[in-house]
PDB file of C-alpha atoms in Angstrom:
ATOM      1  CA  MET B  16     100.542 122.024  -6.914  1.00 79.00           C
ATOM      2  CA  SER B  17      99.207 124.216  -4.139  1.00 81.00           C
ATOM      3  CA  CYS B  18     101.729 124.919  -1.410  1.00 93.00           C
ATOM      4  CA  ASN B  19     102.375 127.346   1.389  1.00 97.00           C
ATOM      5  CA  LEU B  20     104.939 125.621   3.613  1.00 98.00           C
ATOM      6  CA  TYR B  21     107.272 122.931   2.243  1.00 98.00           C
ATOM      7  CA  VAL B  22     109.434 121.268   4.911  1.00 98.00           C
ATOM      8  CA  ILE B  23     112.594 119.337   4.032  1.00 98.00           C
ATOM      9  CA  THR B  24     113.797 116.734   6.514  1.00 98.00           C
ATOM     10  CA  ASP B  25     117.387 116.729   7.780  1.00 97.00           C
ATOM     11  CA  GLU B  26     118.344 114.541  10.724  1.00 98.00           C
ATOM     12  CA  ALA B  27     121.618 116.346  11.424  1.00 96.00           C
ATOM     13  CA  LEU B  28     119.987 119.777  11.579  1.00 96.00           C
ATOM     14  CA  ALA B  29     117.236 118.307  13.751  1.00 97.00           C
ATOM     15  CA  GLY B  30     119.759 117.188  16.346  1.00 96.00           C
ATOM     16  CA  GLY B  31     119.505 113.525  15.358  1.00 97.00           C
ATOM     17  CA  LEU B  32     115.708 113.357  15.316  1.00 98.00           C
ATOM     18  CA  PRO B  33     114.670 110.710  12.737  1.00 98.00           C
ATOM     19  CA  HIS B  34     113.195 111.730   9.388  1.00 98.00           C
ATOM     20  CA  VAL B  35     109.879 110.119  10.257  1.00 98.00           C
ATOM     21  CA  GLU B  36     109.519 112.065  13.493  1.00 98.00           C
ATOM     22  CA  ILE B  37     110.507 115.326  11.780  1.00 98.00           C
ATOM     23  CA  ALA B  38     107.773 114.669   9.223  1.00 98.00           C
ATOM     24  CA  ARG B  39     105.220 113.812  11.908  1.00 98.00           C
ATOM     25  CA  ARG B  40     105.852 117.034  13.828  1.00 98.00           C
ATOM     26  CA  ALA B  41     105.933 119.231  10.710  1.00 98.00           C
ATOM     27  CA  VAL B  42     102.645 117.772   9.479  1.00 98.00           C
ATOM     28  CA  ALA B  43     101.119 118.460  12.885  1.00 98.00           C
ATOM     29  CA  GLY B  44     102.213 122.079  12.437  1.00 98.00           C
ATOM     30  CA  GLY B  45     100.432 122.434   9.106  1.00 98.00           C
ATOM     31  CA  ALA B  46     103.155 121.717   6.522  1.00 98.00           C
ATOM     32  CA  ASP B  47     101.669 121.336   3.034  1.00 98.00           C
ATOM     33  CA  VAL B  48     104.589 119.336   1.637  1.00 98.00           C
ATOM     34  CA  ILE B  49     107.215 117.089   3.210  1.00 98.00           C
ATOM     35  CA  GLN B  50     110.412 116.284   1.331  1.00 98.00           C
ATOM     36  CA  LEU B  51     112.625 113.390   2.401  1.00 98.00           C
ATOM     37  CA  ARG B  52     116.223 114.424   1.805  1.00 98.00           C
ATOM     38  CA  ASP B  53     119.219 112.289   2.783  1.00 97.00           C
ATOM     39  CA  LYS B  54     122.327 111.911   0.636  1.00 94.00           C
ATOM     40  CA  THR B  55     123.845 109.152   2.808  1.00 96.00           C
ATOM     41  CA  LEU B  56     121.245 106.373   2.729  1.00 97.00           C
ATOM     42  CA  ASP B  57     120.867 103.575   0.197  1.00 97.00           C
ATOM     43  CA  PHE B  58     117.774 102.658  -1.805  1.00 97.00           C
ATOM     44  CA  GLN B  59     116.406 100.159   0.684  1.00 98.00           C
ATOM     45  CA  GLU B  60     116.709 102.406   3.722  1.00 98.00           C
ATOM     46  CA  LEU B  61     115.334 105.459   1.936  1.00 98.00           C
ATOM     47  CA  THR B  62     112.411 103.402   0.675  1.00 98.00           C
ATOM     48  CA  ARG B  63     111.697 102.030   4.154  1.00 98.00           C
ATOM     49  CA  ILE B  64     111.718 105.532   5.651  1.00 98.00           C
ATOM     50  CA  GLY B  65     109.679 106.879   2.744  1.00 98.00           C
ATOM     51  CA  ARG B  66     106.958 104.302   3.300  1.00 98.00           C
ATOM     52  CA  GLU B  67     106.722 105.295   6.960  1.00 98.00           C
ATOM     53  CA  ILE B  68     106.481 108.966   6.072  1.00 98.00           C
ATOM     54  CA  ARG B  69     103.789 108.133   3.521  1.00 98.00           C
ATOM     55  CA  THR B  70     101.605 106.689   6.281  1.00 98.00           C
ATOM     56  CA  ILE B  71     101.798 110.089   8.008  1.00 98.00           C
ATOM     57  CA  THR B  72     101.317 112.398   5.019  1.00 98.00           C
ATOM     58  CA  LYS B  73      98.585 110.562   3.140  1.00 98.00           C
ATOM     59  CA  PRO B  74      95.865 110.633   5.835  1.00 98.00           C
ATOM     60  CA  ALA B  75      96.701 114.292   6.479  1.00 98.00           C
ATOM     61  CA  GLY B  76      96.372 115.256   2.812  1.00 97.00           C
ATOM     62  CA  VAL B  77      99.998 116.424   2.761  1.00 98.00           C
ATOM     63  CA  LEU B  78     102.142 115.963  -0.335  1.00 98.00           C
ATOM     64  CA  PHE B  79     105.224 113.767   0.026  1.00 98.00           C
ATOM     65  CA  ILE B  80     108.262 114.373  -2.191  1.00 98.00           C
ATOM     66  CA  VAL B  81     111.591 112.528  -2.313  1.00 98.00           C
ATOM     67  CA  ASN B  82     114.778 114.418  -3.106  1.00 97.00           C
ATOM     68  CA  ASP B  83     116.898 113.341  -6.101  1.00 96.00           C
ATOM     69  CA  ARG B  84     115.658 109.732  -6.359  1.00 96.00           C
ATOM     70  CA  PRO B  85     112.748 108.944  -8.716  1.00 96.00           C
ATOM     71  CA  ASP B  86     113.297 105.227  -8.059  1.00 96.00           C
ATOM     72  CA  VAL B  87     112.850 105.677  -4.307  1.00 98.00           C
ATOM     73  CA  ALA B  88     109.890 108.017  -4.768  1.00 98.00           C
ATOM     74  CA  ILE B  89     108.072 105.508  -6.952  1.00 97.00           C
ATOM     75  CA  ALA B  90     108.948 102.539  -4.732  1.00 97.00           C
ATOM     76  CA  CYS B  91     107.624 104.146  -1.541  1.00 97.00           C
ATOM     77  CA  GLY B  92     104.493 105.585  -3.136  1.00 97.00           C
ATOM     78  CA  ALA B  93     105.510 109.231  -2.798  1.00 98.00           C
ATOM     79  CA  ASP B  94     103.608 111.940  -4.648  1.00 98.00           C
ATOM     80  CA  GLY B  95     106.702 113.058  -6.513  1.00 98.00           C
ATOM     81  CA  VAL B  96     110.400 113.773  -6.750  1.00 98.00           C
ATOM     82  CA  HIS B  97     112.535 116.895  -6.547  1.00 98.00           C
ATOM     83  CA  LEU B  98     115.460 117.097  -8.973  1.00 97.00           C
ATOM     84  CA  GLY B  99     118.579 119.238  -9.061  1.00 95.00           C
ATOM     85  CA  GLN B 100     120.275 120.559 -12.175  1.00 92.00           C
ATOM     86  CA  GLY B 101     122.686 117.608 -12.092  1.00 87.00           C
ATOM     87  CA  ASP B 102     120.006 114.934 -11.736  1.00 87.00           C
ATOM     88  CA  CYS B 103     118.008 113.226 -14.471  1.00 90.00           C
ATOM     89  CA  SER B 104     115.808 115.510 -16.547  1.00 90.00           C
ATOM     90  CA  PRO B 105     112.094 115.931 -15.798  1.00 94.00           C
ATOM     91  CA  ASP B 106     111.084 114.296 -19.076  1.00 92.00           C
ATOM     92  CA  ASN B 107     113.224 111.219 -18.325  1.00 92.00           C
ATOM     93  CA  ALA B 108     111.792 110.984 -14.811  1.00 93.00           C
ATOM     94  CA  ARG B 109     108.291 111.297 -16.267  1.00 92.00           C
ATOM     95  CA  GLN B 110     108.840 108.172 -18.385  1.00 92.00           C
ATOM     96  CA  LEU B 111     109.384 106.128 -15.216  1.00 88.00           C
ATOM     97  CA  ALA B 112     106.639 107.666 -13.125  1.00 92.00           C
ATOM     98  CA  PRO B 113     102.965 106.845 -12.648  1.00 93.00           C
ATOM     99  CA  GLN B 114     100.238 109.216 -13.800  1.00 94.00           C
ATOM    100  CA  GLY B 115      99.905 112.322 -11.665  1.00 95.00           C
ATOM    101  CA  PHE B 116     103.471 112.098 -10.344  1.00 97.00           C
ATOM    102  CA  ILE B 117     104.831 115.525  -9.325  1.00 98.00           C
ATOM    103  CA  ILE B 118     108.263 116.612 -10.564  1.00 98.00           C
ATOM    104  CA  GLY B 119     109.994 119.646  -9.102  1.00 98.00           C
ATOM    105  CA  VAL B 120     113.289 121.130 -10.263  1.00 98.00           C
ATOM    106  CA  SER B 121     115.793 123.403  -8.526  1.00 97.00           C
ATOM    107  CA  VAL B 122     116.753 126.389 -10.682  1.00 97.00           C
ATOM    108  CA  GLY B 123     119.126 129.303 -10.361  1.00 96.00           C
ATOM    109  CA  ASN B 124     117.752 131.664 -12.988  1.00 97.00           C
ATOM    110  CA  ALA B 125     114.923 132.337 -15.406  1.00 98.00           C
ATOM    111  CA  GLU B 126     116.471 130.348 -18.259  1.00 98.00           C
ATOM    112  CA  GLU B 127     116.803 127.202 -16.145  1.00 97.00           C
ATOM    113  CA  ALA B 128     113.204 127.694 -15.038  1.00 98.00           C
ATOM    114  CA  ARG B 129     112.002 127.931 -18.641  1.00 98.00           C
ATOM    115  CA  ARG B 130     113.935 124.780 -19.561  1.00 97.00           C
ATOM    116  CA  ALA B 131     112.451 122.920 -16.610  1.00 97.00           C
ATOM    117  CA  GLU B 132     108.946 123.957 -17.632  1.00 97.00           C
ATOM    118  CA  ALA B 133     109.556 122.872 -21.225  1.00 97.00           C
ATOM    119  CA  ALA B 134     110.846 119.502 -19.998  1.00 95.00           C
ATOM    120  CA  GLY B 135     107.668 118.846 -18.040  1.00 95.00           C
ATOM    121  CA  ALA B 136     108.354 120.037 -14.495  1.00 97.00           C
ATOM    122  CA  ASP B 137     105.335 120.700 -12.271  1.00 97.00           C
ATOM    123  CA  TYR B 138     107.064 123.349 -10.156  1.00 98.00           C
ATOM    124  CA  VAL B 139     110.437 125.055  -9.886  1.00 98.00           C
ATOM    125  CA  ALA B 140     112.367 126.101  -6.796  1.00 98.00           C
ATOM    126  CA  LEU B 141     114.794 129.020  -6.785  1.00 97.00           C
ATOM    127  CA  SER B 142     117.741 127.655  -4.831  1.00 94.00           C
ATOM    128  CA  PRO B 143     119.177 129.260  -2.823  1.00 95.00           C
ATOM    129  CA  THR B 144     117.087 132.387  -2.541  1.00 95.00           C
ATOM    130  CA  PHE B 145     119.356 133.700   0.213  1.00 94.00           C
ATOM    131  CA  GLY B 146     122.670 132.402   1.534  1.00 80.00           C
ATOM    132  CA  THR B 147     122.190 129.309   3.680  1.00 71.00           C
ATOM    133  CA  GLY B 148     124.227 127.034   5.900  1.00 63.00           C
ATOM    134  CA  SER B 149     121.761 124.155   5.582  1.00 59.00           C
ATOM    135  CA  LYS B 150     123.254 122.969   2.277  1.00 59.00           C
ATOM    136  CA  SER B 151     127.030 123.150   1.959  1.00 58.00           C
ATOM    137  CA  ASP B 152     126.897 123.089  -1.861  1.00 60.00           C
ATOM    138  CA  ALA B 153     124.156 125.695  -2.266  1.00 56.00           C
ATOM    139  CA  GLY B 154     126.338 128.635  -3.288  1.00 69.00           C
ATOM    140  CA  PRO B 155     125.513 132.336  -2.814  1.00 77.00           C
ATOM    141  CA  GLY B 156     121.927 133.499  -2.555  1.00 88.00           C
ATOM    142  CA  HIS B 157     120.204 134.736  -5.718  1.00 93.00           C
ATOM    143  CA  GLY B 158     118.046 137.355  -4.022  1.00 95.00           C
ATOM    144  CA  LEU B 159     114.534 138.673  -4.459  1.00 97.00           C
ATOM    145  CA  ALA B 160     115.179 140.315  -7.835  1.00 97.00           C
ATOM    146  CA  ARG B 161     116.109 136.912  -9.294  1.00 97.00           C
ATOM    147  CA  LEU B 162     113.036 135.399  -7.676  1.00 98.00           C
ATOM    148  CA  LYS B 163     110.867 137.958  -9.453  1.00 97.00           C
ATOM    149  CA  GLU B 164     112.577 137.115 -12.769  1.00 97.00           C
ATOM    150  CA  VAL B 165     111.863 133.409 -12.306  1.00 98.00           C
ATOM    151  CA  ARG B 166     108.250 134.177 -11.370  1.00 97.00           C
ATOM    152  CA  CYS B 167     107.806 136.159 -14.591  1.00 97.00           C
ATOM    153  CA  ALA B 168     109.514 133.493 -16.725  1.00 98.00           C
ATOM    154  CA  VAL B 169     107.188 130.541 -16.066  1.00 98.00           C
ATOM    155  CA  SER B 170     103.549 129.716 -15.460  1.00 97.00           C
ATOM    156  CA  LEU B 171     104.464 126.975 -12.969  1.00 97.00           C
ATOM    157  CA  PRO B 172     104.315 127.352  -9.189  1.00 97.00           C
ATOM    158  CA  VAL B 173     107.554 128.879  -7.902  1.00 98.00           C
ATOM    159  CA  ILE B 174     108.961 127.785  -4.555  1.00 98.00           C
ATOM    160  CA  ALA B 175     111.678 129.759  -2.772  1.00 98.00           C
ATOM    161  CA  ILE B 176     114.277 127.879  -0.720  1.00 96.00           C
ATOM    162  CA  GLY B 177     117.451 128.842   1.087  1.00 95.00           C
ATOM    163  CA  GLY B 178     118.066 131.151   4.024  1.00 95.00           C
ATOM    164  CA  ILE B 179     114.380 131.774   4.649  1.00 97.00           C
ATOM    165  CA  GLY B 180     113.036 132.301   8.154  1.00 96.00           C
ATOM    166  CA  PRO B 181     110.378 134.274  10.029  1.00 96.00           C
ATOM    167  CA  ASP B 182     112.183 137.576   9.424  1.00 96.00           C
ATOM    168  CA  ASN B 183     112.162 137.408   5.611  1.00 96.00           C
ATOM    169  CA  VAL B 184     109.506 134.874   4.616  1.00 97.00           C
ATOM    170  CA  GLN B 185     106.885 137.534   3.927  1.00 96.00           C
ATOM    171  CA  ASP B 186     109.285 139.435   1.658  1.00 96.00           C
ATOM    172  CA  VAL B 187     109.712 136.242  -0.345  1.00 97.00           C
ATOM    173  CA  ILE B 188     105.970 135.842  -0.799  1.00 97.00           C
ATOM    174  CA  ARG B 189     105.597 139.495  -1.794  1.00 96.00           C
ATOM    175  CA  ALA B 190     108.326 138.967  -4.414  1.00 96.00           C
ATOM    176  CA  GLY B 191     106.171 136.336  -6.096  1.00 96.00           C
ATOM    177  CA  ALA B 192     106.877 132.965  -4.503  1.00 97.00           C
ATOM    178  CA  ASP B 193     103.882 130.637  -4.384  1.00 97.00           C
ATOM    179  CA  GLY B 194     105.363 128.749  -1.465  1.00 97.00           C
ATOM    180  CA  VAL B 195     108.408 128.536   0.742  1.00 98.00           C
ATOM    181  CA  ALA B 196     110.643 125.523   1.410  1.00 98.00           C
ATOM    182  CA  VAL B 197     112.619 125.455   4.632  1.00 98.00           C
ATOM    183  CA  ILE B 198     114.993 123.197   6.478  1.00 97.00           C
ATOM    184  CA  SER B 199     116.626 124.759   9.536  1.00 96.00           C
ATOM    185  CA  ALA B 200     113.892 127.348  10.183  1.00 97.00           C
ATOM    186  CA  VAL B 201     111.610 124.470  11.149  1.00 98.00           C
ATOM    187  CA  VAL B 202     113.598 121.284  11.748  1.00 98.00           C
ATOM    188  CA  SER B 203     116.255 122.968  13.924  1.00 97.00           C
ATOM    189  CA  ALA B 204     113.651 124.648  16.130  1.00 98.00           C
ATOM    190  CA  PRO B 205     113.161 123.370  19.682  1.00 97.00           C
ATOM    191  CA  ASP B 206     109.492 122.805  18.819  1.00 98.00           C
ATOM    192  CA  ILE B 207     109.133 121.731  15.173  1.00 98.00           C
ATOM    193  CA  THR B 208     105.348 121.751  15.255  1.00 98.00           C
ATOM    194  CA  ARG B 209     105.177 125.280  16.611  1.00 98.00           C
ATOM    195  CA  ALA B 210     107.832 126.547  14.180  1.00 98.00           C
ATOM    196  CA  ALA B 211     105.949 125.059  11.227  1.00 98.00           C
ATOM    197  CA  ARG B 212     102.671 126.545  12.408  1.00 98.00           C
ATOM    198  CA  GLU B 213     104.196 130.002  12.827  1.00 98.00           C
ATOM    199  CA  MET B 214     105.962 129.934   9.444  1.00 98.00           C
ATOM    200  CA  ARG B 215     102.815 128.845   7.659  1.00 98.00           C
ATOM    201  CA  SER B 216     100.825 131.569   9.376  1.00 98.00           C
ATOM    202  CA  LEU B 217     103.274 134.218   8.173  1.00 97.00           C
ATOM    203  CA  ILE B 218     103.087 132.865   4.621  1.00 97.00           C
ATOM    204  CA  VAL B 219      99.291 132.821   4.568  1.00 97.00           C
ATOM    205  CA  ARG B 220      99.151 136.350   6.002  1.00 96.00           C
ATOM    206  CA  ALA B 221     101.556 137.672   3.342  1.00 96.00           C
ATOM    207  CA  LYS B 222      99.533 136.021   0.586  1.00 94.00           C
ATOM    208  CA  ARG B 223      96.361 137.576   1.919  1.00 93.00           C
ATOM    209  CA  GLU B 224      97.974 141.018   1.975  1.00 90.00           C
ATOM    210  CA  THR B 225      99.301 140.747  -1.576  1.00 85.00           C
ATOM    211  CA  ARG B 226      95.817 139.956  -2.895  1.00 76.00           C
ATOM    212  CA  ARG B 227      94.290 143.139  -1.481  1.00 65.00           C
TER     213      ARG B 227
END
């Protein structure tokens, strides 16, 4: 999975803007991945929203991931699902999924990353990389040293999430992240499209510098 900017939808942090509109604006700004995340909605509503988002991401060549719910992801034709440590395991999700389905897993350390890789994950996300107010249950940030440990522990793409914004996103890339997932840094911005474009530009620039 190739990824620079991974945008997670959140209606509350977007001031009530619907998930579909958040996705539309983030895609216009160059997001490589959109994740639908909403802990309050039932299967039918999540699936309905997911199908709408799919009509935006697919023509744009943007990956679409659903948080926590393999059943919703499969039903709405998403590219994959993102699982937490308390969700079903990647190998169990794989049994339900169509061929080519992407499975990501949140991890907090190198050992969890290795277990996720062994269980068939396609990418891991260090969560949270820094302290964040976007997720009330995220806990303290793990920091860049932990990110480097996770990067060294697996051959999978490593995504950093949590407390990342324009001021520190390039440090995260230099520490080994293959991509960056954000919520508030993009969806809470007055102009989501512009915020996404600027974040992605910073990520691409940092990647270019690290390859020199």
